[in-house]
Amino acid sequence: MNANDRIILSLPARHLYLSMAGAAVAALIKQLGEADHVLYDIQIALQEICANVIDHAYENHPAGTLVIEIYIANSSLVIYVIDEGEAFEPQMIKEPILGELHEGGYGLFFAKSLMDEVHYERRDHQNHWTLRKSLSLSFESHRPFD
Amino acid sequence: MEIKSHFHGQVAIINLAGRFDAYSAPQVSDHLEKLLNQTPPQIVVNLEEVVFVDSTALATLVQAMKRCRQLEGDLRLAHLKQPVRMIFELTRLDRAFEIFPDETEAADAFQPAEA
């Protein structure tokens, strides 16, 4: 994959379409030769951020759109998730107490636990999530997309 | 997601296949809800064919398990493959649920004390 290659997906903000985003990322990661657990980590993190956008940012705007941008930089996979829904309020999120029987609140915890970086920013009336995961160096020698 | 269920004695066994996520969780929740009418509810969820779980799936199972225990039954899990098991370990819910290698062992474990 070239450094300048950028994959952009635009999806209706509905749970129905989240498996498509996961499948696209999985196909890319697999071709880069990454281990299955890396593929799974990234799929879960992306799923959780997108589901949060659908459930919270677009709670009152069901016709919203999710834009997902994927590229490789500095041996990492970088995923942007952008939406035009309500702003995320980090202070409203409580970390789950591990081992206790919570019926929710694990989404962001999974994303943070499984990725090397999860960053949120509100910009130009949009929510911008950045997810980053370090990849093994093996793909640099394969360069399957060159 | 494919949902099938059958009974092993008094124990309801649900076999799930495919993605268990925010999209399919309501279907599973509806199915579990119907089984909560048993007294006491004794349920085994076999996750052998599940390829993906997210936090909504986890919340669905936690909610059903709490309801079962309130009614003096239980919801137990069987056949977790590594990617699915990892989610339970990450949240330490592998200590809260009773998890068995297969559905028959999970169902039989209900019998002596609770049947």
mmCIF file of C-alpha atoms in Angstrom:
data_model
loop_
_atom_site.group_PDB
_atom_site.id
_atom_site.type_symbol
_atom_site.label_atom_id
_atom_site.label_comp_id
_atom_site.label_asym_id
_atom_site.label_seq_id
_atom_site.Cartn_x
_atom_site.Cartn_y
_atom_site.Cartn_z
ATOM 1 C CA MET A 1 0.000 0.000 0.000
ATOM 2 C CA ASN A 2 1.434 3.374 -0.935
ATOM 3 C CA ALA A 3 1.812 6.012 1.744
ATOM 4 C CA ASN A 4 -0.515 8.314 -0.168
ATOM 5 C CA ASP A 5 -3.251 5.725 -0.661
ATOM 6 C CA ARG A 6 -6.369 6.606 1.261
ATOM 7 C CA ILE A 7 -9.501 4.504 1.429
ATOM 8 C CA ILE A 8 -12.707 6.429 2.073
ATOM 9 C CA LEU A 9 -16.034 4.839 2.967
ATOM 10 C CA SER A 10 -19.251 6.771 3.335
ATOM 11 C CA LEU A 11 -22.029 4.857 5.052
ATOM 12 C CA PRO A 12 -25.540 5.611 6.287
ATOM 13 C CA ALA A 13 -25.282 5.807 10.081
ATOM 14 C CA ARG A 14 -27.131 2.587 10.794
ATOM 15 C CA HIS A 15 -25.984 -0.548 12.583
ATOM 16 C CA LEU A 16 -26.877 -2.576 9.504
ATOM 17 C CA TYR A 17 -23.866 -1.181 7.634
ATOM 18 C CA LEU A 18 -21.203 -1.548 10.316
ATOM 19 C CA SER A 19 -20.263 -5.048 9.202
ATOM 20 C CA MET A 20 -19.301 -3.537 5.818
ATOM 21 C CA ALA A 21 -16.831 -1.171 7.450
ATOM 22 C CA GLY A 22 -15.407 -4.051 9.474
ATOM 23 C CA ALA A 23 -15.117 -6.251 6.380
ATOM 24 C CA ALA A 24 -13.270 -3.544 4.446
ATOM 25 C CA VAL A 25 -10.732 -3.011 7.218
ATOM 26 C CA ALA A 26 -10.356 -6.772 7.721
ATOM 27 C CA ALA A 27 -9.640 -7.330 4.019
ATOM 28 C CA LEU A 28 -6.973 -4.648 4.033
ATOM 29 C CA ILE A 29 -5.282 -5.826 7.230
ATOM 30 C CA LYS A 30 -5.274 -9.427 6.039
ATOM 31 C CA GLN A 31 -3.564 -8.455 2.797
ATOM 32 C CA LEU A 32 -0.942 -6.607 4.782
ATOM 33 C CA GLY A 33 -0.090 -9.903 6.456
ATOM 34 C CA GLU A 34 -1.076 -8.935 9.989
ATOM 35 C CA ALA A 35 -2.012 -11.520 12.608
ATOM 36 C CA ASP A 36 -5.669 -12.352 13.116
ATOM 37 C CA HIS A 37 -5.734 -10.825 16.591
ATOM 38 C CA VAL A 38 -4.614 -7.454 15.194
ATOM 39 C CA LEU A 39 -7.357 -7.655 12.593
ATOM 40 C CA TYR A 40 -9.906 -8.452 15.283
ATOM 41 C CA ASP A 41 -8.721 -5.651 17.596
ATOM 42 C CA ILE A 42 -9.101 -3.087 14.838
ATOM 43 C CA GLN A 43 -12.504 -4.375 13.773
ATOM 44 C CA ILE A 44 -13.855 -4.169 17.318
ATOM 45 C CA ALA A 45 -12.458 -0.691 17.928
ATOM 46 C CA LEU A 46 -13.921 0.621 14.670
ATOM 47 C CA GLN A 47 -17.249 -1.080 15.390
ATOM 48 C CA GLU A 48 -17.432 0.505 18.845
ATOM 49 C CA ILE A 49 -16.627 4.036 17.724
ATOM 50 C CA CYS A 50 -19.102 3.827 14.832
ATOM 51 C CA ALA A 51 -21.821 2.317 17.037
ATOM 52 C CA ASN A 52 -21.300 5.149 19.536
ATOM 53 C CA VAL A 53 -21.725 7.681 16.741
ATOM 54 C CA ILE A 54 -24.973 6.017 15.610
ATOM 55 C CA ASP A 55 -26.366 5.607 19.138
ATOM 56 C CA HIS A 56 -25.340 8.969 20.581
ATOM 57 C CA ALA A 57 -24.137 11.554 18.037
ATOM 58 C CA TYR A 58 -26.945 10.673 15.630
ATOM 59 C CA GLU A 59 -29.495 9.634 18.252
ATOM 60 C CA ASN A 60 -31.854 12.398 17.101
ATOM 61 C CA HIS A 61 -30.687 12.435 13.475
ATOM 62 C CA PRO A 62 -31.208 8.934 12.103
ATOM 63 C CA ALA A 63 -30.455 9.954 8.510
ATOM 64 C CA GLY A 64 -26.843 10.857 9.289
ATOM 65 C CA THR A 65 -23.744 9.710 7.466
ATOM 66 C CA LEU A 66 -20.512 8.199 8.729
ATOM 67 C CA VAL A 67 -17.296 8.819 6.834
ATOM 68 C CA ILE A 68 -14.428 6.444 7.479
ATOM 69 C CA GLU A 69 -10.955 7.169 6.131
ATOM 70 C CA ILE A 70 -8.221 4.567 6.306
ATOM 71 C CA TYR A 71 -4.541 4.972 5.519
ATOM 72 C CA ILE A 72 -1.099 3.819 6.599
ATOM 73 C CA ALA A 73 1.433 6.196 8.149
ATOM 74 C CA ASN A 74 4.671 5.442 9.995
ATOM 75 C CA SER A 75 3.986 1.691 10.216
ATOM 76 C CA SER A 76 0.575 2.311 11.712
ATOM 77 C CA LEU A 77 -2.935 1.914 10.448
ATOM 78 C CA VAL A 78 -4.813 5.155 10.935
ATOM 79 C CA ILE A 79 -8.602 5.346 10.786
ATOM 80 C CA TYR A 80 -10.599 8.557 10.901
ATOM 81 C CA VAL A 81 -14.287 8.392 11.714
ATOM 82 C CA ILE A 82 -16.109 11.629 10.952
ATOM 83 C CA ASP A 83 -19.748 12.493 11.588
ATOM 84 C CA GLU A 84 -21.926 15.581 11.767
ATOM 85 C CA GLY A 85 -23.954 14.571 14.793
ATOM 86 C CA GLU A 86 -24.096 15.955 18.311
ATOM 87 C CA ALA A 87 -20.785 16.568 20.060
ATOM 88 C CA PHE A 88 -19.322 13.782 22.157
ATOM 89 C CA GLU A 89 -19.115 14.637 25.859
ATOM 90 C CA PRO A 90 -16.174 12.755 27.370
ATOM 91 C CA GLN A 91 -17.181 13.754 30.916
ATOM 92 C CA MET A 92 -20.376 11.712 30.505
ATOM 93 C CA ILE A 93 -18.429 8.498 29.995
ATOM 94 C CA LYS A 94 -17.644 6.416 33.051
ATOM 95 C CA GLU A 95 -14.947 3.786 32.837
ATOM 96 C CA PRO A 96 -16.467 0.370 33.533
ATOM 97 C CA ILE A 97 -15.378 -1.338 36.725
ATOM 98 C CA LEU A 98 -13.858 -4.535 35.403
ATOM 99 C CA GLY A 99 -15.476 -7.733 36.584
ATOM 100 C CA GLU A 100 -18.704 -5.984 37.611
ATOM 101 C CA LEU A 101 -21.869 -6.712 35.689
ATOM 102 C CA HIS A 102 -22.372 -3.530 33.670
ATOM 103 C CA GLU A 103 -25.025 -3.531 30.972
ATOM 104 C CA GLY A 104 -23.201 -0.913 28.924
ATOM 105 C CA GLY A 105 -20.251 1.428 28.846
ATOM 106 C CA TYR A 106 -17.711 -0.977 27.370
ATOM 107 C CA GLY A 107 -17.554 0.549 23.881
ATOM 108 C CA LEU A 108 -14.968 3.257 24.363
ATOM 109 C CA PHE A 109 -13.120 1.052 26.840
ATOM 110 C CA PHE A 110 -12.682 -1.580 24.093
ATOM 111 C CA ALA A 111 -11.495 0.972 21.563
ATOM 112 C CA LYS A 112 -8.939 2.427 23.979
ATOM 113 C CA SER A 113 -7.786 -0.997 25.138
ATOM 114 C CA LEU A 114 -7.337 -2.465 21.675
ATOM 115 C CA MET A 115 -5.821 0.464 19.779
ATOM 116 C CA ASP A 116 -2.576 2.315 20.442
ATOM 117 C CA GLU A 117 -4.317 5.670 20.194
ATOM 118 C CA VAL A 118 -7.902 6.899 20.307
ATOM 119 C CA HIS A 119 -8.345 10.624 19.936
ATOM 120 C CA TYR A 120 -11.483 12.751 19.742
ATOM 121 C CA GLU A 121 -11.848 16.283 18.485
ATOM 122 C CA ARG A 122 -14.852 18.519 17.700
ATOM 123 C CA ARG A 123 -14.062 20.590 14.624
ATOM 124 C CA ASP A 124 -16.217 22.568 12.181
ATOM 125 C CA HIS A 125 -19.444 21.145 13.646
ATOM 126 C CA GLN A 126 -18.132 17.643 13.075
ATOM 127 C CA ASN A 127 -16.888 14.897 15.378
ATOM 128 C CA HIS A 128 -13.462 13.608 14.387
ATOM 129 C CA TRP A 129 -12.269 10.341 15.877
ATOM 130 C CA THR A 130 -8.755 9.116 15.158
ATOM 131 C CA LEU A 131 -7.813 5.495 15.801
ATOM 132 C CA ARG A 132 -4.234 4.319 15.384
ATOM 133 C CA LYS A 133 -2.785 0.821 15.612
ATOM 134 C CA SER A 134 0.874 -0.071 15.110
ATOM 135 C CA LEU A 135 1.383 -2.770 12.523
ATOM 136 C CA SER A 136 4.187 -5.291 12.256
ATOM 137 C CA LEU A 137 6.897 -4.354 9.797
ATOM 138 C CA SER A 138 6.237 -7.410 7.637
ATOM 139 C CA PHE A 139 3.913 -5.544 5.306
ATOM 140 C CA GLU A 140 6.681 -3.120 4.344
ATOM 141 C CA SER A 141 8.616 -5.917 2.684
ATOM 142 C CA HIS A 142 5.483 -7.323 1.000
ATOM 143 C CA ARG A 143 4.075 -3.977 -0.099
ATOM 144 C CA PRO A 144 1.142 -5.852 -1.629
ATOM 145 C CA PHE A 145 -0.528 -2.737 -2.984
ATOM 146 C CA ASP A 146 2.496 -1.320 -4.779
ATOM 147 C CA MET B 1 -27.087 -13.810 12.604
ATOM 148 C CA GLU B 2 -28.528 -17.291 12.866
ATOM 149 C CA ILE B 3 -30.263 -18.266 16.121
ATOM 150 C CA LYS B 4 -31.322 -21.842 16.870
ATOM 151 C CA SER B 5 -32.492 -23.271 20.154
ATOM 152 C CA HIS B 6 -33.347 -26.628 21.641
ATOM 153 C CA PHE B 7 -33.807 -28.147 25.076
ATOM 154 C CA HIS B 8 -31.490 -30.491 26.932
ATOM 155 C CA GLY B 9 -33.773 -31.633 29.743
ATOM 156 C CA GLN B 10 -34.979 -28.438 31.399
ATOM 157 C CA VAL B 11 -32.095 -26.401 30.022
ATOM 158 C CA ALA B 12 -32.604 -24.170 26.989
ATOM 159 C CA ILE B 13 -29.612 -24.149 24.680
ATOM 160 C CA ILE B 14 -29.224 -21.333 22.185
ATOM 161 C CA ASN B 15 -26.787 -21.718 19.314
ATOM 162 C CA LEU B 16 -25.694 -18.471 17.733
ATOM 163 C CA ALA B 17 -23.825 -18.163 14.449
ATOM 164 C CA GLY B 18 -22.313 -15.154 12.698
ATOM 165 C CA ARG B 19 -21.785 -11.621 13.977
ATOM 166 C CA PHE B 20 -23.239 -10.890 17.397
ATOM 167 C CA ASP B 21 -23.167 -7.102 17.425
ATOM 168 C CA ALA B 22 -25.237 -3.949 17.800
ATOM 169 C CA TYR B 23 -27.259 -4.904 14.724
ATOM 170 C CA SER B 24 -28.096 -8.491 15.677
ATOM 171 C CA ALA B 25 -28.234 -8.080 19.473
ATOM 172 C CA PRO B 26 -31.957 -7.107 19.554
ATOM 173 C CA GLN B 27 -32.844 -10.435 17.867
ATOM 174 C CA VAL B 28 -30.857 -12.362 20.474
ATOM 175 C CA SER B 29 -32.359 -10.279 23.256
ATOM 176 C CA ASP B 30 -35.910 -11.073 22.048
ATOM 177 C CA HIS B 31 -35.055 -14.765 21.921
ATOM 178 C CA LEU B 32 -33.598 -14.712 25.437
ATOM 179 C CA GLU B 33 -36.577 -12.779 26.746
ATOM 180 C CA LYS B 34 -38.933 -15.593 25.730
ATOM 181 C CA LEU B 35 -36.809 -18.118 27.630
ATOM 182 C CA LEU B 36 -36.933 -16.061 30.819
ATOM 183 C CA ASN B 37 -40.483 -17.316 31.332
ATOM 184 C CA GLN B 38 -39.169 -20.706 32.428
ATOM 185 C CA THR B 39 -38.976 -21.151 36.195
ATOM 186 C CA PRO B 40 -36.164 -20.958 37.030
ATOM 187 C CA PRO B 41 -34.621 -19.915 33.713
ATOM 188 C CA GLN B 42 -31.738 -22.223 32.850
ATOM 189 C CA ILE B 43 -30.047 -21.118 29.664
ATOM 190 C CA VAL B 44 -26.843 -22.049 27.850
ATOM 191 C CA VAL B 45 -25.622 -19.798 25.047
ATOM 192 C CA ASN B 46 -23.307 -21.669 22.692
ATOM 193 C CA LEU B 47 -20.988 -19.189 20.968
ATOM 194 C CA GLU B 48 -19.021 -21.720 18.912
ATOM 195 C CA GLU B 49 -20.118 -20.305 15.561
ATOM 196 C CA VAL B 50 -19.937 -16.660 16.587
ATOM 197 C CA VAL B 51 -17.187 -14.874 14.698
ATOM 198 C CA PHE B 52 -17.460 -11.419 16.236
ATOM 199 C CA VAL B 53 -18.868 -9.878 19.402
ATOM 200 C CA ASP B 54 -19.010 -6.233 20.420
ATOM 201 C CA SER B 55 -19.976 -4.352 23.569
ATOM 202 C CA THR B 56 -23.695 -4.465 22.742
ATOM 203 C CA ALA B 57 -23.541 -8.249 22.520
ATOM 204 C CA LEU B 58 -21.760 -8.363 25.835
ATOM 205 C CA ALA B 59 -24.352 -6.080 27.416
ATOM 206 C CA THR B 60 -27.144 -8.306 26.057
ATOM 207 C CA LEU B 61 -25.635 -11.374 27.704
ATOM 208 C CA VAL B 62 -24.964 -9.545 30.989
ATOM 209 C CA GLN B 63 -28.535 -8.260 31.110
ATOM 210 C CA ALA B 64 -30.001 -11.718 30.462
ATOM 211 C CA MET B 65 -27.670 -13.385 32.949
ATOM 212 C CA LYS B 66 -28.658 -10.880 35.670
ATOM 213 C CA ARG B 67 -32.333 -11.510 34.969
ATOM 214 C CA CYS B 68 -31.804 -15.284 35.153
ATOM 215 C CA ARG B 69 -30.005 -14.998 38.477
ATOM 216 C CA GLN B 70 -32.717 -12.723 39.884
ATOM 217 C CA LEU B 71 -35.139 -15.550 39.057
ATOM 218 C CA GLU B 72 -32.809 -18.074 40.695
ATOM 219 C CA GLY B 73 -31.672 -19.528 37.401
ATOM 220 C CA ASP B 74 -28.554 -18.801 35.388
ATOM 221 C CA LEU B 75 -27.261 -18.102 31.920
ATOM 222 C CA ARG B 76 -24.067 -19.953 31.098
ATOM 223 C CA LEU B 77 -21.774 -19.763 28.134
ATOM 224 C CA ALA B 78 -20.236 -22.546 26.080
ATOM 225 C CA HIS B 79 -17.528 -22.933 23.475
ATOM 226 C CA LEU B 80 -15.945 -19.493 23.347
ATOM 227 C CA LYS B 81 -13.322 -19.257 20.633
ATOM 228 C CA GLN B 82 -10.268 -17.128 21.271
ATOM 229 C CA PRO B 83 -11.376 -13.807 19.749
ATOM 230 C CA VAL B 84 -14.654 -13.988 21.640
ATOM 231 C CA ARG B 85 -13.004 -15.185 24.850
ATOM 232 C CA MET B 86 -10.597 -12.235 24.643
ATOM 233 C CA ILE B 87 -13.523 -9.810 25.012
ATOM 234 C CA PHE B 88 -14.694 -11.555 28.162
ATOM 235 C CA GLU B 89 -11.165 -11.614 29.564
ATOM 236 C CA LEU B 90 -10.573 -7.945 28.797
ATOM 237 C CA THR B 91 -13.631 -6.967 30.828
ATOM 238 C CA ARG B 92 -13.008 -9.750 33.390
ATOM 239 C CA LEU B 93 -16.511 -10.978 32.722
ATOM 240 C CA ASP B 94 -14.987 -14.424 32.241
ATOM 241 C CA ARG B 95 -15.056 -14.495 36.063
ATOM 242 C CA ALA B 96 -18.684 -13.409 36.291
ATOM 243 C CA PHE B 97 -20.111 -15.904 33.791
ATOM 244 C CA GLU B 98 -19.808 -19.643 34.151
ATOM 245 C CA ILE B 99 -18.060 -20.725 30.958
ATOM 246 C CA PHE B 100 -17.878 -24.323 29.732
ATOM 247 C CA PRO B 101 -16.004 -26.035 26.904
ATOM 248 C CA ASP B 102 -19.214 -27.339 25.332
ATOM 249 C CA GLU B 103 -22.970 -26.966 25.601
ATOM 250 C CA THR B 104 -23.678 -30.441 27.021
ATOM 251 C CA GLU B 105 -21.258 -29.935 29.883
ATOM 252 C CA ALA B 106 -22.811 -26.525 30.552
ATOM 253 C CA ALA B 107 -26.333 -27.962 30.534
ATOM 254 C CA ASP B 108 -25.418 -30.969 32.696
ATOM 255 C CA ALA B 109 -23.850 -28.667 35.266
ATOM 256 C CA PHE B 110 -27.327 -27.290 36.024
ATOM 257 C CA GLN B 111 -28.847 -30.641 36.828
ATOM 258 C CA PRO B 112 -27.592 -31.910 40.207
ATOM 259 C CA ALA B 113 -28.184 -28.826 42.315
ATOM 260 C CA GLU B 114 -30.862 -26.962 40.454
ATOM 261 C CA ALA B 115 -33.067 -29.318 38.432
#
